[in-house]
mmCIF file of C-alpha atoms in Angstrom:
data_model
loop_
_atom_site.group_PDB
_atom_site.id
_atom_site.type_symbol
_atom_site.label_atom_id
_atom_site.label_comp_id
_atom_site.label_asym_id
_atom_site.label_seq_id
_atom_site.Cartn_x
_atom_site.Cartn_y
_atom_site.Cartn_z
ATOM 1 C CA MET L 1453 291.763 117.189 197.437
ATOM 2 C CA ASN L 1454 293.181 114.586 194.758
ATOM 3 C CA ALA L 1455 294.019 114.450 190.791
ATOM 4 C CA SER L 1456 290.769 112.271 190.587
ATOM 5 C CA GLU L 1457 288.666 115.887 191.135
ATOM 6 C CA ILE L 1458 290.096 117.398 188.119
ATOM 7 C CA THR L 1459 287.878 117.930 185.470
ATOM 8 C CA LEU L 1460 289.166 119.216 181.653
ATOM 9 C CA GLU L 1461 287.075 121.626 179.836
ATOM 10 C CA ASP L 1462 289.158 121.191 176.140
ATOM 11 C CA GLY L 1463 288.556 123.798 173.547
ATOM 12 C CA PRO L 1464 289.791 123.941 170.098
ATOM 13 C CA SER L 1465 292.261 126.619 170.804
ATOM 14 C CA LYS L 1466 291.982 126.699 174.561
ATOM 15 C CA GLY L 1467 291.492 124.650 177.937
ATOM 16 C CA VAL L 1468 291.052 124.910 181.601
ATOM 17 C CA TYR L 1469 291.857 122.242 184.646
ATOM 18 C CA ARG L 1470 289.508 122.965 187.258
ATOM 19 C CA LEU L 1471 289.582 121.516 191.030
ATOM 20 C CA ARG L 1472 286.243 122.208 192.868
ATOM 21 C CA GLY L 1473 286.028 122.578 196.625
ATOM 22 C CA PRO L 1474 282.992 121.583 198.875
ATOM 23 C CA ASP L 1475 282.055 124.999 198.843
ATOM 24 C CA GLY L 1476 281.981 125.596 195.606
ATOM 25 C CA ALA L 1477 285.382 127.297 195.302
ATOM 26 C CA ALA L 1478 287.483 126.385 192.382
ATOM 27 C CA ALA L 1479 291.035 126.318 191.447
ATOM 28 C CA GLU L 1480 291.967 126.808 187.903
ATOM 29 C CA LEU L 1481 295.039 125.924 185.412
ATOM 30 C CA SER L 1482 294.549 127.522 182.104
ATOM 31 C CA PHE L 1483 296.273 126.842 178.868
ATOM 32 C CA SER L 1484 296.109 128.142 175.204
ATOM 33 C CA LYS L 1485 296.640 125.189 172.335
ATOM 34 C CA ALA L 1486 299.770 126.102 169.944
ATOM 35 C CA GLY L 1487 299.760 124.025 167.269
ATOM 36 C CA THR L 1488 298.991 119.935 167.650
ATOM 37 C CA THR L 1489 302.166 119.135 169.569
ATOM 38 C CA MET L 1490 302.365 122.038 172.230
ATOM 39 C CA ILE L 1491 300.182 123.872 174.890
ATOM 40 C CA ILE L 1492 300.864 126.891 176.749
ATOM 41 C CA ILE L 1493 300.063 126.938 180.377
ATOM 42 C CA ASP L 1494 299.055 130.853 181.088
ATOM 43 C CA HIS L 1495 297.401 131.212 184.188
ATOM 44 C CA THR L 1496 297.131 129.391 187.747
ATOM 45 C CA ASP L 1497 294.560 130.346 189.971
ATOM 46 C CA VAL L 1498 294.091 129.119 193.162
ATOM 47 C CA PRO L 1499 291.360 130.861 195.745
ATOM 48 C CA ASP L 1500 292.297 131.384 199.422
ATOM 49 C CA ALA L 1501 290.462 128.427 200.437
ATOM 50 C CA PHE L 1502 292.869 126.278 198.715
ATOM 51 C CA ARG L 1503 295.842 128.080 199.497
ATOM 52 C CA GLY L 1504 298.780 125.690 200.914
ATOM 53 C CA GLN L 1505 296.673 122.660 199.970
ATOM 54 C CA GLY L 1506 298.820 121.754 197.084
ATOM 55 C CA ALA L 1507 295.917 122.280 194.163
ATOM 56 C CA GLY L 1508 298.137 124.567 192.368
ATOM 57 C CA LEU L 1509 300.469 121.308 192.205
ATOM 58 C CA LEU L 1510 298.053 118.858 191.309
ATOM 59 C CA LEU L 1511 296.923 121.124 188.475
ATOM 60 C CA VAL L 1512 300.204 121.220 187.174
ATOM 61 C CA GLU L 1513 300.895 117.660 187.751
ATOM 62 C CA ARG L 1514 297.758 116.858 185.762
ATOM 63 C CA ALA L 1515 298.359 119.037 182.973
ATOM 64 C CA ILE L 1516 301.809 117.379 182.474
ATOM 65 C CA ALA L 1517 300.314 113.505 182.740
ATOM 66 C CA ASP L 1518 297.860 114.504 179.847
ATOM 67 C CA ALA L 1519 300.797 116.046 177.900
ATOM 68 C CA ARG L 1520 302.796 112.868 178.140
ATOM 69 C CA ALA L 1521 299.833 110.821 177.427
ATOM 70 C CA SER L 1522 299.371 112.591 174.088
ATOM 71 C CA GLY L 1523 303.057 113.589 173.140
ATOM 72 C CA LYS L 1524 302.511 117.135 174.167
ATOM 73 C CA LYS L 1525 305.236 120.050 175.043
ATOM 74 C CA ILE L 1526 304.362 122.586 177.722
ATOM 75 C CA ILE L 1527 305.753 126.165 177.680
ATOM 76 C CA PRO L 1528 305.114 127.347 181.132
ATOM 77 C CA LEU L 1529 304.441 131.060 181.033
ATOM 78 C CA CYS L 1530 302.471 131.035 183.991
ATOM 79 C CA PRO L 1531 304.858 132.048 186.986
ATOM 80 C CA PHE L 1532 303.839 129.677 189.161
ATOM 81 C CA ALA L 1533 303.972 126.772 186.650
ATOM 82 C CA ASN L 1534 307.339 127.639 185.518
ATOM 83 C CA ALA L 1535 308.571 127.808 189.131
ATOM 84 C CA GLN L 1536 307.208 124.379 189.754
ATOM 85 C CA PHE L 1537 308.965 122.724 186.227
ATOM 86 C CA ARG L 1538 312.401 124.223 187.953
ATOM 87 C CA LYS L 1539 311.656 122.598 191.499
ATOM 88 C CA HIS L 1540 310.838 119.240 189.128
ATOM 89 C CA PRO L 1541 313.690 118.395 186.741
ATOM 90 C CA GLU L 1542 312.044 114.993 186.023
ATOM 91 C CA TRP L 1543 309.509 116.821 183.958
ATOM 92 C CA ALA L 1544 311.803 117.963 181.461
ATOM 93 C CA ASP L 1545 310.663 115.709 179.292
ATOM 94 C CA VAL L 1546 307.635 117.470 178.389
ATOM 95 C CA LEU L 1547 309.156 121.027 178.735
ATOM 96 C CA LYS L 1548 309.332 122.912 175.205
ATOM 97 C CA GLN L 1549 313.248 124.190 175.352
#
């Protein structure tokens, strides 16, 4: 499992990062867009088949990489994403204060 397997469905007001496993199960991170400069991570869903493999962290890292590349800030409303931001102070540059 690696970041290159993550796909992005990007709509006008919402988006979903998705990581599919070989059995078709998918881990997902959904977000809402708040204007043109901010996204709100609102949910991370990791099925049992992915637990303990770092799937959720990979999804958050991809969202961070994309936010950095586009100059956006992130509000991590999702409890998992919020906990990851607390564990990774090096992500402070994209965290909306």
